[in-house]
XYZ file of N, CA, C and O in Angstrom:
500
model
N 30.872 18.779 22.176
C 30.809 17.862 21.127
C 29.830 16.728 21.401
O 29.204 16.276 20.483
N 29.737 16.331 22.637
C 28.836 15.245 23.006
C 27.383 15.670 22.785
O 26.554 14.876 22.337
N 27.027 16.947 23.093
C 25.670 17.424 22.893
C 25.331 17.404 21.404
O 24.150 17.093 21.037
N 26.256 17.726 20.562
C 26.001 17.713 19.121
C 25.579 16.341 18.628
O 24.653 16.198 17.886
N 26.298 15.300 19.059
C 25.994 13.965 18.613
C 24.659 13.483 19.195
O 23.930 12.733 18.535
N 24.329 13.881 20.375
C 23.023 13.517 20.955
C 21.896 14.173 20.195
O 20.893 13.554 19.823
N 22.074 15.487 19.849
C 21.062 16.183 19.058
C 20.927 15.550 17.680
O 19.848 15.402 17.153
N 22.075 15.233 17.085
C 22.086 14.637 15.778
C 21.357 13.313 15.778
O 20.546 12.981 14.886
N 21.590 12.491 16.804
C 20.898 11.203 16.932
C 19.387 11.392 17.105
O 18.608 10.683 16.478
N 18.998 12.340 17.892
C 17.595 12.606 18.089
C 16.918 13.078 16.795
O 15.836 12.643 16.435
N 17.602 13.915 16.059
C 17.080 14.432 14.792
C 16.962 13.269 13.760
O 15.944 13.123 13.084
N 17.953 12.421 13.707
C 17.915 11.225 12.796
C 16.781 10.316 13.167
O 16.067 9.799 12.289
N 16.592 10.048 14.457
C 15.499 9.190 14.884
C 14.125 9.795 14.555
O 13.236 9.078 14.102
N 14.007 11.097 14.738
C 12.729 11.759 14.414
C 12.453 11.708 12.890
O 11.324 11.431 12.470
N 13.465 11.914 12.124
C 13.276 11.880 10.652
C 12.946 10.472 10.215
O 12.060 10.264 9.393
N 13.634 9.486 10.768
C 13.337 8.096 10.446
C 11.890 7.710 10.807
O 11.202 7.059 10.055
N 11.495 8.138 12.014
C 10.112 7.864 12.408
C 9.111 8.493 11.448
O 8.120 7.854 11.061
N 9.366 9.753 11.096
C 8.431 10.475 10.165
C 8.382 9.766 8.813
O 7.271 9.631 8.243
N 9.512 9.321 8.301
C 9.496 8.642 6.995
C 8.703 7.346 7.050
O 7.854 7.097 6.198
N 8.997 6.498 8.055
C 8.258 5.251 8.144
C 6.793 5.457 8.443
O 5.986 4.695 7.932
N 6.470 6.411 9.253
C 5.075 6.691 9.538
C 4.349 7.176 8.278
O 3.222 6.783 8.007
N 5.018 8.003 7.497
C 4.446 8.465 6.238
C 4.192 7.346 5.229
O 3.175 7.288 4.557
N 5.175 6.433 5.144
C 5.006 5.296 4.242
C 3.854 4.412 4.717
O 3.065 3.954 3.883
N 3.688 4.228 5.989
C 2.596 3.425 6.542
C 1.252 4.063 6.202
O 0.322 3.411 5.821
N 1.191 5.389 6.432
C -0.069 6.107 6.110
C -0.400 6.035 4.618
O -1.544 5.815 4.215
N 0.597 6.168 3.748
C 0.374 6.080 2.315
C -0.079 4.711 1.902
O -1.013 4.551 1.088
N 0.498 3.670 2.514
C 0.106 2.290 2.193
C -1.319 2.044 2.602
O -2.107 1.425 1.873
N -1.696 2.491 3.810
C -3.064 2.311 4.287
C -4.046 3.068 3.362
O -5.158 2.564 3.079
N -3.663 4.239 2.908
C -4.555 5.008 2.041
C -4.767 4.317 0.683
O -5.894 4.267 0.179
N -3.685 3.766 0.140
C -3.794 3.072 -1.122
C -4.602 1.821 -0.991
O -5.495 1.504 -1.795
N -4.435 1.063 0.153
C -5.260 -0.125 0.388
C -6.726 0.221 0.608
O -7.582 -0.532 0.229
N -6.966 1.366 1.211
C -8.340 1.773 1.456
C -9.044 2.091 0.128
O -10.228 1.793 -0.028
N -8.317 2.645 -0.842
C -8.901 3.009 -2.121
C -8.967 1.818 -3.078
O -10.000 1.555 -3.683
N -7.864 1.124 -3.211
C -7.753 0.067 -4.257
C -7.860 -1.339 -3.754
O -7.780 -2.307 -4.485
N -7.995 -1.524 -2.455
C -8.070 -2.864 -1.859
C -6.706 -3.310 -1.396
O -5.706 -2.674 -1.652
N -6.674 -4.444 -0.710
C -5.385 -4.968 -0.204
C -4.425 -5.288 -1.281
O -4.793 -5.776 -2.385
N -3.155 -5.055 -1.026
C -2.081 -5.303 -1.985
C -1.723 -6.791 -1.887
O -1.716 -7.395 -0.822
N -1.395 -7.405 -3.047
C -1.031 -8.780 -3.089
C 0.462 -8.927 -2.708
O 1.265 -8.072 -3.031
N 0.788 -9.954 -1.972
C 2.189 -10.182 -1.587
C 2.927 -10.806 -2.775
O 2.333 -11.273 -3.745
N 4.246 -10.773 -2.721
C 5.036 -11.338 -3.807
C 4.819 -12.831 -3.999
O 4.958 -13.349 -5.073
N 4.474 -13.541 -2.900
C 4.265 -14.979 -3.000
C 2.976 -15.301 -3.763
O 2.866 -16.329 -4.411
N 2.028 -14.396 -3.737
C 0.764 -14.627 -4.411
C 0.779 -14.288 -5.919
O -0.077 -14.671 -6.646
N 1.811 -13.571 -6.358
C 1.911 -13.165 -7.732
C 2.558 -14.254 -8.540
O 3.629 -14.758 -8.231
N 1.875 -14.686 -9.623
C 2.411 -15.707 -10.497
C 3.052 -14.993 -11.687
O 2.368 -14.282 -12.417
N 4.309 -15.179 -11.860
C 5.012 -14.517 -12.959
C 4.980 -15.449 -14.171
O 5.269 -16.664 -14.021
N 4.695 -14.947 -15.373
C 4.572 -15.811 -16.520
C 5.871 -16.457 -16.963
O 5.893 -17.532 -17.542
N 7.030 -15.920 -16.609
C 8.283 -16.492 -17.016
C 8.759 -17.624 -16.154
O 9.703 -18.316 -16.455
N 8.086 -17.839 -15.002
C 8.473 -18.923 -14.135
C 7.618 -20.135 -14.423
O 6.371 -20.033 -14.529
N 8.188 -21.332 -14.604
C 7.368 -22.472 -14.891
C 6.559 -22.898 -13.657
O 6.997 -22.776 -12.529
N 5.352 -23.336 -13.950
C 4.465 -23.799 -12.855
C 4.955 -25.176 -12.361
O 5.479 -25.977 -13.121
N 4.783 -25.441 -11.108
C 5.168 -26.700 -10.528
C 4.113 -27.733 -10.872
O 2.922 -27.546 -10.650
N 4.558 -28.849 -11.443
C 3.584 -29.871 -11.807
C 3.512 -30.885 -10.677
O 4.499 -31.323 -10.090
N 2.323 -31.296 -10.395
C 2.097 -32.286 -9.335
C 2.463 -33.713 -9.793
O 2.719 -34.566 -8.989
N 2.473 -33.944 -11.100
C 2.761 -35.271 -11.605
C 4.226 -35.598 -11.474
O 4.599 -36.753 -11.377
N 5.070 -34.604 -11.394
C 6.505 -34.850 -11.244
C 6.846 -35.393 -9.849
O 7.785 -36.184 -9.715
N 6.078 -35.045 -8.895
C 6.366 -35.537 -7.544
C 5.761 -36.909 -7.366
O 4.609 -37.166 -7.766
N 6.487 -37.817 -6.786
C 5.988 -39.211 -6.656
C 5.676 -39.410 -5.170
O 6.471 -39.927 -4.413
N 4.493 -38.986 -4.801
C 4.036 -39.219 -3.451
C 2.786 -40.081 -3.495
O 2.088 -40.144 -4.502
N 2.493 -40.728 -2.446
C 1.360 -41.600 -2.360
C 0.110 -40.848 -1.931
O -0.330 -40.905 -0.807
N -0.418 -40.066 -2.852
C -1.597 -39.242 -2.561
C -2.780 -39.952 -3.237
O -2.736 -40.247 -4.444
N -3.836 -40.237 -2.490
C -4.966 -40.920 -3.095
C -5.672 -39.950 -4.098
O -5.728 -38.767 -3.890
N -6.142 -40.544 -5.202
C -6.835 -39.764 -6.216
C -8.190 -39.382 -5.685
O -8.896 -40.215 -5.048
N -8.673 -38.167 -5.971
C -9.975 -37.762 -5.496
C -11.071 -38.490 -6.230
O -10.927 -38.764 -7.426
N -12.131 -38.781 -5.528
C -13.259 -39.459 -6.124
C -14.118 -38.452 -6.857
O -14.246 -37.288 -6.467
N -14.733 -38.820 -7.993
C -15.609 -37.909 -8.716
C -16.821 -37.538 -7.834
O -17.365 -38.376 -7.115
N -17.170 -36.289 -7.896
C -18.278 -35.817 -7.057
C -19.577 -35.926 -7.820
O -19.642 -36.034 -9.051
N -20.657 -35.925 -7.074
C -22.002 -36.054 -7.682
C -22.323 -34.749 -8.448
O -21.783 -33.698 -8.082
N -23.170 -34.837 -9.422
C -23.513 -33.628 -10.223
C -24.119 -32.493 -9.366
O -23.893 -31.336 -9.639
N -24.848 -32.844 -8.338
C -25.512 -31.798 -7.537
C -24.448 -30.995 -6.749
O -24.531 -29.771 -6.617
N -23.406 -31.682 -6.262
C -22.390 -30.978 -5.520
C -21.490 -30.133 -6.453
O -20.946 -29.090 -6.051
N -21.360 -30.574 -7.691
C -20.574 -29.778 -8.648
C -21.240 -28.471 -8.935
O -20.604 -27.434 -9.083
N -22.572 -28.453 -9.018
C -23.324 -27.233 -9.263
C -23.185 -26.312 -8.087
O -23.020 -25.075 -8.217
N -23.174 -26.850 -6.905
C -23.035 -26.019 -5.693
C -21.629 -25.410 -5.633
O -21.465 -24.239 -5.274
N -20.602 -26.174 -6.047
C -19.266 -25.641 -6.032
C -19.104 -24.559 -7.065
O -18.462 -23.541 -6.810
N -19.704 -24.699 -8.251
C -19.646 -23.674 -9.239
C -20.332 -22.416 -8.783
O -19.893 -21.304 -9.055
N -21.460 -22.559 -8.069
C -22.149 -21.379 -7.560
C -21.304 -20.671 -6.530
O -21.345 -19.411 -6.435
N -20.527 -21.411 -5.730
C -19.682 -20.792 -4.711
C -18.527 -20.090 -5.385
O -18.099 -19.033 -4.893
N -18.053 -20.612 -6.541
C -16.901 -20.022 -7.190
C -17.235 -18.704 -7.861
O -16.375 -17.863 -8.055
N -18.472 -18.555 -8.249
C -18.878 -17.319 -8.953
C -18.884 -16.181 -7.941
O -19.530 -16.270 -6.893
N -18.194 -15.152 -8.304
C -18.102 -13.989 -7.428
C -18.761 -12.813 -8.124
O -18.615 -12.630 -9.294
N -19.477 -12.053 -7.340
C -20.135 -10.877 -7.900
C -19.102 -9.850 -8.321
O -18.133 -9.601 -7.618
N -19.280 -9.252 -9.502
C -18.316 -8.234 -9.951
C -18.430 -6.975 -9.048
O -19.508 -6.672 -8.535
N -17.313 -6.282 -8.843
C -17.368 -5.063 -8.027
C -18.229 -3.964 -8.686
O -18.344 -3.941 -9.920
N -18.757 -3.128 -7.859
C -19.578 -2.066 -8.388
C -18.702 -1.047 -9.152
O -17.585 -0.740 -8.722
N -19.188 -0.549 -10.275
C -18.399 0.448 -11.020
C -18.248 1.749 -10.239
O -19.166 2.136 -9.512
N -17.077 2.386 -10.337
C -16.902 3.641 -9.631
C -17.673 4.746 -10.299
O -17.854 4.774 -11.532
N -18.167 5.687 -9.511
C -18.940 6.793 -10.023
C -18.001 7.767 -10.768
O -16.900 8.050 -10.313
N -18.447 8.241 -11.867
C -17.697 9.186 -12.684
C -17.941 10.610 -12.142
O -19.092 10.997 -11.938
N -16.877 11.339 -11.964
C -16.989 12.729 -11.501
C -16.550 13.593 -12.624
O -15.421 13.488 -13.159
N -17.397 14.501 -13.026
C -17.008 15.402 -14.140
C -16.026 16.435 -13.670
O -15.938 16.775 -12.456
N -15.292 16.983 -14.574
C -14.234 17.962 -14.238
C -14.841 19.257 -13.761
O -14.209 20.044 -13.045
N -16.113 19.516 -14.147
C -16.715 20.799 -13.816
C -17.486 20.785 -12.506
O -18.075 21.770 -12.126
N -17.503 19.664 -11.830
C -18.310 19.586 -10.571
C -17.664 20.429 -9.481
O -16.479 20.637 -9.404
N -18.508 20.915 -8.577
C -18.060 21.730 -7.492
C -17.191 20.984 -6.514
O -16.218 21.553 -5.971
N -17.501 19.707 -6.269
C -16.715 18.894 -5.336
C -15.274 18.740 -5.909
O -14.336 18.785 -5.115
N -15.185 18.544 -7.191
C -13.874 18.367 -7.797
C -13.025 19.622 -7.663
O -11.852 19.592 -7.280
N -13.627 20.785 -7.911
C -12.869 22.037 -7.771
C -12.498 22.265 -6.315
O -11.362 22.713 -6.024
N -13.414 21.984 -5.373
C -13.117 22.170 -3.961
C -11.965 21.238 -3.547
O -11.078 21.658 -2.824
N -11.991 19.991 -4.004
C -10.938 19.077 -3.677
C -9.594 19.514 -4.238
O -8.566 19.406 -3.555
N -9.596 20.041 -5.452
C -8.347 20.543 -6.055
C -7.808 21.733 -5.258
O -6.601 21.824 -5.038
N -8.675 22.628 -4.853
C -8.198 23.791 -4.066
C -7.671 23.364 -2.718
O -6.654 23.881 -2.235
N -8.335 22.418 -2.062
C -7.847 21.902 -0.800
C -6.482 21.222 -0.960
O -5.570 21.381 -0.184
N -6.341 20.476 -2.069
C -5.042 19.812 -2.356
C -3.946 20.828 -2.577
O -2.829 20.665 -2.079
N -4.224 21.893 -3.328
C -3.237 22.936 -3.529
C -2.860 23.620 -2.211
O -1.699 23.912 -1.972
N -3.867 23.871 -1.351
C -3.591 24.471 -0.050
C -2.706 23.585 0.793
O -1.742 24.038 1.429
N -2.970 22.261 0.771
C -2.148 21.333 1.541
C -0.720 21.257 0.985
O 0.240 21.137 1.757
N -0.553 21.357 -0.328
C 0.778 21.383 -0.905
C 1.563 22.586 -0.455
O 2.732 22.496 -0.067
N 0.920 23.751 -0.494
C 1.585 24.993 -0.004
C 1.919 24.901 1.452
O 3.019 25.254 1.851
N 0.978 24.382 2.242
C 1.230 24.233 3.676
C 2.404 23.274 3.939
O 3.235 23.548 4.788
N 2.427 22.175 3.212
C 3.531 21.205 3.389
C 4.847 21.796 2.985
O 5.860 21.615 3.686
N 4.887 22.587 1.891
C 6.105 23.184 1.449
C 6.666 24.142 2.541
O 7.851 24.096 2.860
N 5.809 24.976 3.065
C 6.264 25.933 4.055
C 6.636 25.256 5.383
O 7.535 25.709 6.096
N 5.925 24.181 5.731
C 6.226 23.430 6.963
C 7.636 22.774 6.836
O 8.422 22.845 7.766
N 7.890 22.190 5.671
C 9.219 21.594 5.455
C 10.297 22.646 5.517
O 11.355 22.483 6.111
N 10.014 23.820 4.912
C 10.939 24.927 4.928
C 11.231 25.377 6.374
O 12.375 25.661 6.721
N 10.214 25.400 7.214
C 10.344 25.781 8.619
C 11.195 24.763 9.355
O 12.100 25.167 10.111
N 10.983 23.487 9.165
C 11.777 22.455 9.808
C 13.237 22.518 9.340
O 14.147 22.302 10.162
N 13.476 22.735 8.110
C 14.849 22.847 7.612
C 15.570 24.014 8.254
O 16.687 23.939 8.692
N 14.835 25.147 8.367
C 15.450 26.328 9.049
C 15.677 26.027 10.531
O 16.738 26.460 11.093
N 14.754 25.292 11.168
C 14.943 24.956 12.574
C 16.138 24.012 12.762
O 16.929 24.255 13.688
N 16.343 23.049 11.884
C 17.472 22.104 12.005
C 18.770 22.830 11.681
O 19.826 22.503 12.245
N 18.737 23.832 10.802
C 19.917 24.609 10.493
C 20.379 25.381 11.735
O 21.568 25.539 11.986
N 19.412 25.904 12.504
C 19.797 26.656 13.696
C 20.316 25.736 14.780
O 21.176 26.163 15.599
N 19.801 24.512 14.835
C 20.258 23.588 15.919
C 21.688 23.117 15.625
O 22.501 23.070 16.526
N 21.996 22.843 14.367
C 23.333 22.263 14.053
C 24.297 23.322 13.613
O 24.436 24.387 13.742
């Protein structure tokens, strides 16, 4: 009975590691394609009222007006170049068909690999 629980613990740890490793790989892949994900703190939800600085009564000195030349420099810094548009790939391109076939092959391979591991765990337990 003791061997069974040790094997079960090892199997659970391996499955947990595989799940978390897969989630990490998927997150990195999404960030690589779409850019870094925003955290919850950075997201402004429209239903939450914004915090007003006038409500707080602190002794903060008022900022002095800046010269017109520095305002132009600040505006130039704020302007960000738009990202490059993504290239359109037609459905009939050879690369697209090759990618689809490779994806189908990987799906079949993953299906049979999972089936193999399930059969292996069934024989262990």
